[in-house]
Short mmCIF file of C-alpha atoms in Angstrom, two decimals:
data_model
loop_
_atom_site.label_atom_id
_atom_site.label_comp_id
_atom_site.label_asym_id
_atom_site.label_seq_id
_atom_site.Cartn_x
_atom_site.Cartn_y
_atom_site.Cartn_z
CA MET A 1 0.04 0.02 0.03
CA PHE A 2 2.83 2.37 0.92
CA ASN A 3 4.47 1.49 -2.42
CA SER A 4 1.37 2.61 -4.43
CA ILE A 5 1.09 5.87 -2.54
CA ALA A 6 4.71 6.61 -3.10
CA THR A 7 4.42 5.83 -6.88
CA ARG A 8 1.39 8.18 -7.20
CA ILE A 9 3.26 11.02 -5.45
CA ALA A 10 6.27 10.54 -7.62
CA ALA A 11 4.20 10.49 -10.80
CA SER A 12 2.49 13.74 -9.87
CA ALA A 13 5.75 15.30 -8.96
CA VAL A 14 7.05 14.29 -12.35
CA GLN A 15 3.96 15.82 -14.11
CA PHE A 16 4.30 18.92 -12.18
CA SER A 17 7.97 19.39 -13.02
CA VAL A 18 7.25 18.57 -16.69
CA LEU A 19 4.51 21.21 -16.72
CA ARG A 20 6.87 23.81 -15.06
CA ARG A 21 9.96 23.01 -17.16
CA PRO A 22 8.97 24.81 -20.48
CA PHE A 23 8.57 28.08 -18.57
CA ALA A 24 11.90 27.75 -16.95
CA ARG A 25 13.71 26.91 -20.34
CA LYS A 26 12.23 29.84 -22.14
CA GLY A 27 12.91 32.19 -19.22
CA VAL A 28 9.31 33.10 -18.95
CA VAL A 29 7.81 33.01 -15.54
CA PRO A 30 4.03 33.30 -15.35
CA LYS A 31 3.01 36.39 -13.44
CA GLU A 32 1.12 35.51 -10.36
CA GLU A 33 -1.42 37.80 -8.79
CA PRO A 34 -0.71 38.89 -5.14
CA HIS A 35 -3.06 37.47 -2.67
CA THR A 36 -4.66 39.82 -0.26
CA HIS A 37 -6.19 38.77 3.02
CA PHE A 38 -8.73 41.56 3.29
CA ARG A 39 -10.64 43.98 1.21
CA THR A 40 -10.79 47.63 1.99
CA ASN A 41 -13.38 50.27 1.12
CA LEU A 42 -10.69 52.88 0.54
CA LYS A 43 -9.90 52.58 -3.19
CA HIS A 44 -7.28 54.93 -4.39
CA PRO A 45 -8.13 56.33 -7.85
CA ASP A 46 -5.19 56.90 -10.31
CA SER A 47 -5.62 60.60 -10.32
CA GLU A 48 -7.76 62.64 -7.98
CA THR A 49 -7.75 66.15 -6.85
CA ASP A 50 -7.22 67.41 -3.22
CA GLN A 51 -10.89 68.07 -2.85
CA GLU A 52 -11.84 64.59 -4.04
CA PHE A 53 -9.22 63.08 -1.65
CA ASP A 54 -10.58 65.08 1.26
CA CYS A 55 -14.20 64.20 0.47
CA ARG A 56 -13.36 60.59 0.18
CA TYR A 57 -11.75 60.33 3.49
CA GLU A 58 -14.40 62.60 5.16
CA ALA A 59 -17.11 60.33 3.81
CA TYR A 60 -15.28 57.23 4.99
CA PHE A 61 -14.84 58.62 8.54
CA ASN A 62 -18.51 59.76 8.60
CA ARG A 63 -19.97 56.45 7.89
CA THR A 64 -22.27 55.39 10.74
CA ASP A 65 -21.46 51.64 10.51
CA ILE A 66 -17.66 52.13 10.76
CA ASP A 67 -15.86 49.92 13.26
CA GLY A 68 -12.59 50.24 15.21
CA TRP A 69 -10.50 48.31 12.75
CA GLU A 70 -11.75 50.44 9.78
CA VAL A 71 -10.88 53.59 11.77
CA ARG A 72 -7.44 52.54 12.64
CA HIS A 73 -6.84 51.25 9.11
CA ALA A 74 -7.80 54.62 7.55
CA MET A 75 -5.67 56.49 10.12
CA ASN A 76 -2.75 54.22 9.42
CA GLU A 77 -3.07 54.97 5.68
CA LEU A 78 -3.23 58.78 6.35
CA SER A 79 -0.11 58.51 8.56
CA GLY A 80 1.74 56.63 5.77
CA MET A 81 1.11 59.46 3.25
CA ASP A 82 3.58 62.35 2.83
CA MET A 83 1.17 65.07 3.95
CA VAL A 84 -0.76 66.60 6.82
CA PRO A 85 -4.40 65.80 6.60
CA ASP A 86 -6.90 68.60 6.22
CA THR A 87 -8.78 69.79 9.25
CA LYS A 88 -11.97 68.48 7.80
CA ILE A 89 -10.53 64.96 7.75
CA ILE A 90 -9.11 65.35 11.29
CA ILE A 91 -12.57 66.46 12.55
CA ALA A 92 -14.33 63.56 10.82
CA ALA A 93 -11.74 61.12 12.31
CA LEU A 94 -12.20 62.42 15.80
CA HIS A 95 -16.03 62.02 15.44
CA ALA A 96 -15.43 58.46 14.20
CA CYS A 97 -13.29 57.80 17.26
CA ARG A 98 -16.10 59.12 19.46
CA ARG A 99 -18.67 56.82 17.68
CA ILE A 100 -16.51 53.80 18.32
CA ASN A 101 -15.76 55.17 21.88
CA ASP A 102 -11.97 55.00 21.68
CA TYR A 103 -10.29 57.93 23.38
CA ALA A 104 -6.80 56.58 23.04
CA VAL A 105 -7.00 56.25 19.24
CA ALA A 106 -8.16 59.90 19.11
CA ILE A 107 -5.11 61.11 21.12
CA ARG A 108 -2.71 58.99 19.09
CA PHE A 109 -4.20 60.34 15.89
CA LEU A 110 -3.58 63.81 17.20
CA GLU A 111 0.09 62.85 18.08
CA THR A 112 0.39 61.53 14.55
CA VAL A 113 -0.82 64.66 13.01
CA LYS A 114 1.51 66.75 15.11
CA PHE A 115 4.37 64.47 14.03
CA LYS A 116 3.41 64.79 10.38
CA CYS A 117 3.92 68.56 10.71
CA ALA A 118 7.73 67.82 10.97
CA ASP A 119 9.93 70.94 10.91
CA LYS A 120 7.02 73.29 10.30
CA VAL A 121 5.38 72.15 13.58
CA HIS A 122 5.47 75.81 15.01
CA VAL A 123 3.45 76.99 11.98
CA ILE A 124 1.10 74.16 10.99
CA TRP A 125 0.19 72.62 14.48
CA PRO A 126 -1.18 75.94 15.96
CA TYR A 127 -3.35 76.31 12.88
CA VAL A 128 -4.68 72.76 13.12
CA LEU A 129 -5.43 73.23 16.80
CA GLN A 130 -7.11 76.53 16.16
CA GLU A 131 -9.43 74.93 13.59
CA ILE A 132 -10.22 71.65 15.59
CA ARG A 133 -10.43 73.31 19.05
CA PRO A 134 -14.31 73.54 18.99
CA THR A 135 -14.55 69.86 18.03
CA LEU A 136 -12.04 68.98 20.81
CA HIS A 137 -14.21 70.82 23.39
CA GLY A 138 -17.46 69.38 22.00
CA LEU A 139 -16.17 65.82 22.21
CA GLY A 140 -14.31 66.31 25.57
CA LEU A 141 -10.94 65.62 24.09
CA GLU A 142 -7.57 67.14 25.22
CA THR A 143 -4.54 67.59 23.18
CA PRO A 144 -1.32 65.53 23.87
CA GLU A 145 0.28 68.62 25.32
CA GLU A 146 -2.56 69.13 27.86
CA LEU A 147 -2.25 65.47 28.83
CA GLY A 148 1.47 65.89 29.32
CA TYR A 149 2.35 63.48 26.47
CA ASP A 150 4.71 65.94 24.78
CA LYS A 151 7.52 65.08 27.11
CA PRO A 152 8.56 61.61 28.34
CA GLU A 153 7.29 60.79 31.80
CA LEU A 154 10.75 59.75 33.18
CA MET A 155 12.75 62.47 31.30
CA MET A 156 16.03 63.25 32.84
CA PRO A 157 16.99 66.96 33.13
CA ASP A 158 19.69 68.00 30.66
CA ILE A 159 22.88 68.87 32.48
CA TYR A 160 23.88 71.26 29.72
CA GLU A 161 20.65 73.22 29.95
CA TYR A 162 21.25 74.56 33.54
CA PRO A 163 23.97 77.11 34.25
CA THR A 164 26.72 76.05 36.59
CA LYS A 165 27.76 78.18 39.61
#
């Protein structure tokens, strides 16, 4: 019995190698489609204007049936882009965080937006805060600075910062 099973496996292996061999000889490898494990509702068109981009993300965050994974997924996509999101998108994302009742994700998103400001943080971040301040008060959110997250908790004082006597 074992002999017949081994013969069948060997025969199928030979058939498989014979089928693959012509591709290898010609140097042509068939193109395989990448496998995805999930589908997303955020389809990226080839070319879209800034207004269409803002409307697409704003509509995505304003969905009533959005869940926590979708909110975090969209925020992760935004943080991977080389731009600071518009304040309309930030406000819609904060409302989505409120709908899923996740305070921590809202604060982390604000930290990400501040980090995306990079070297223009003294110009862009105050403008963003000015625009989203009514929403923050309405939702009962605080900024990372108000929570004390702008500096590490166990920060050591810099010895070069203090004058010596």
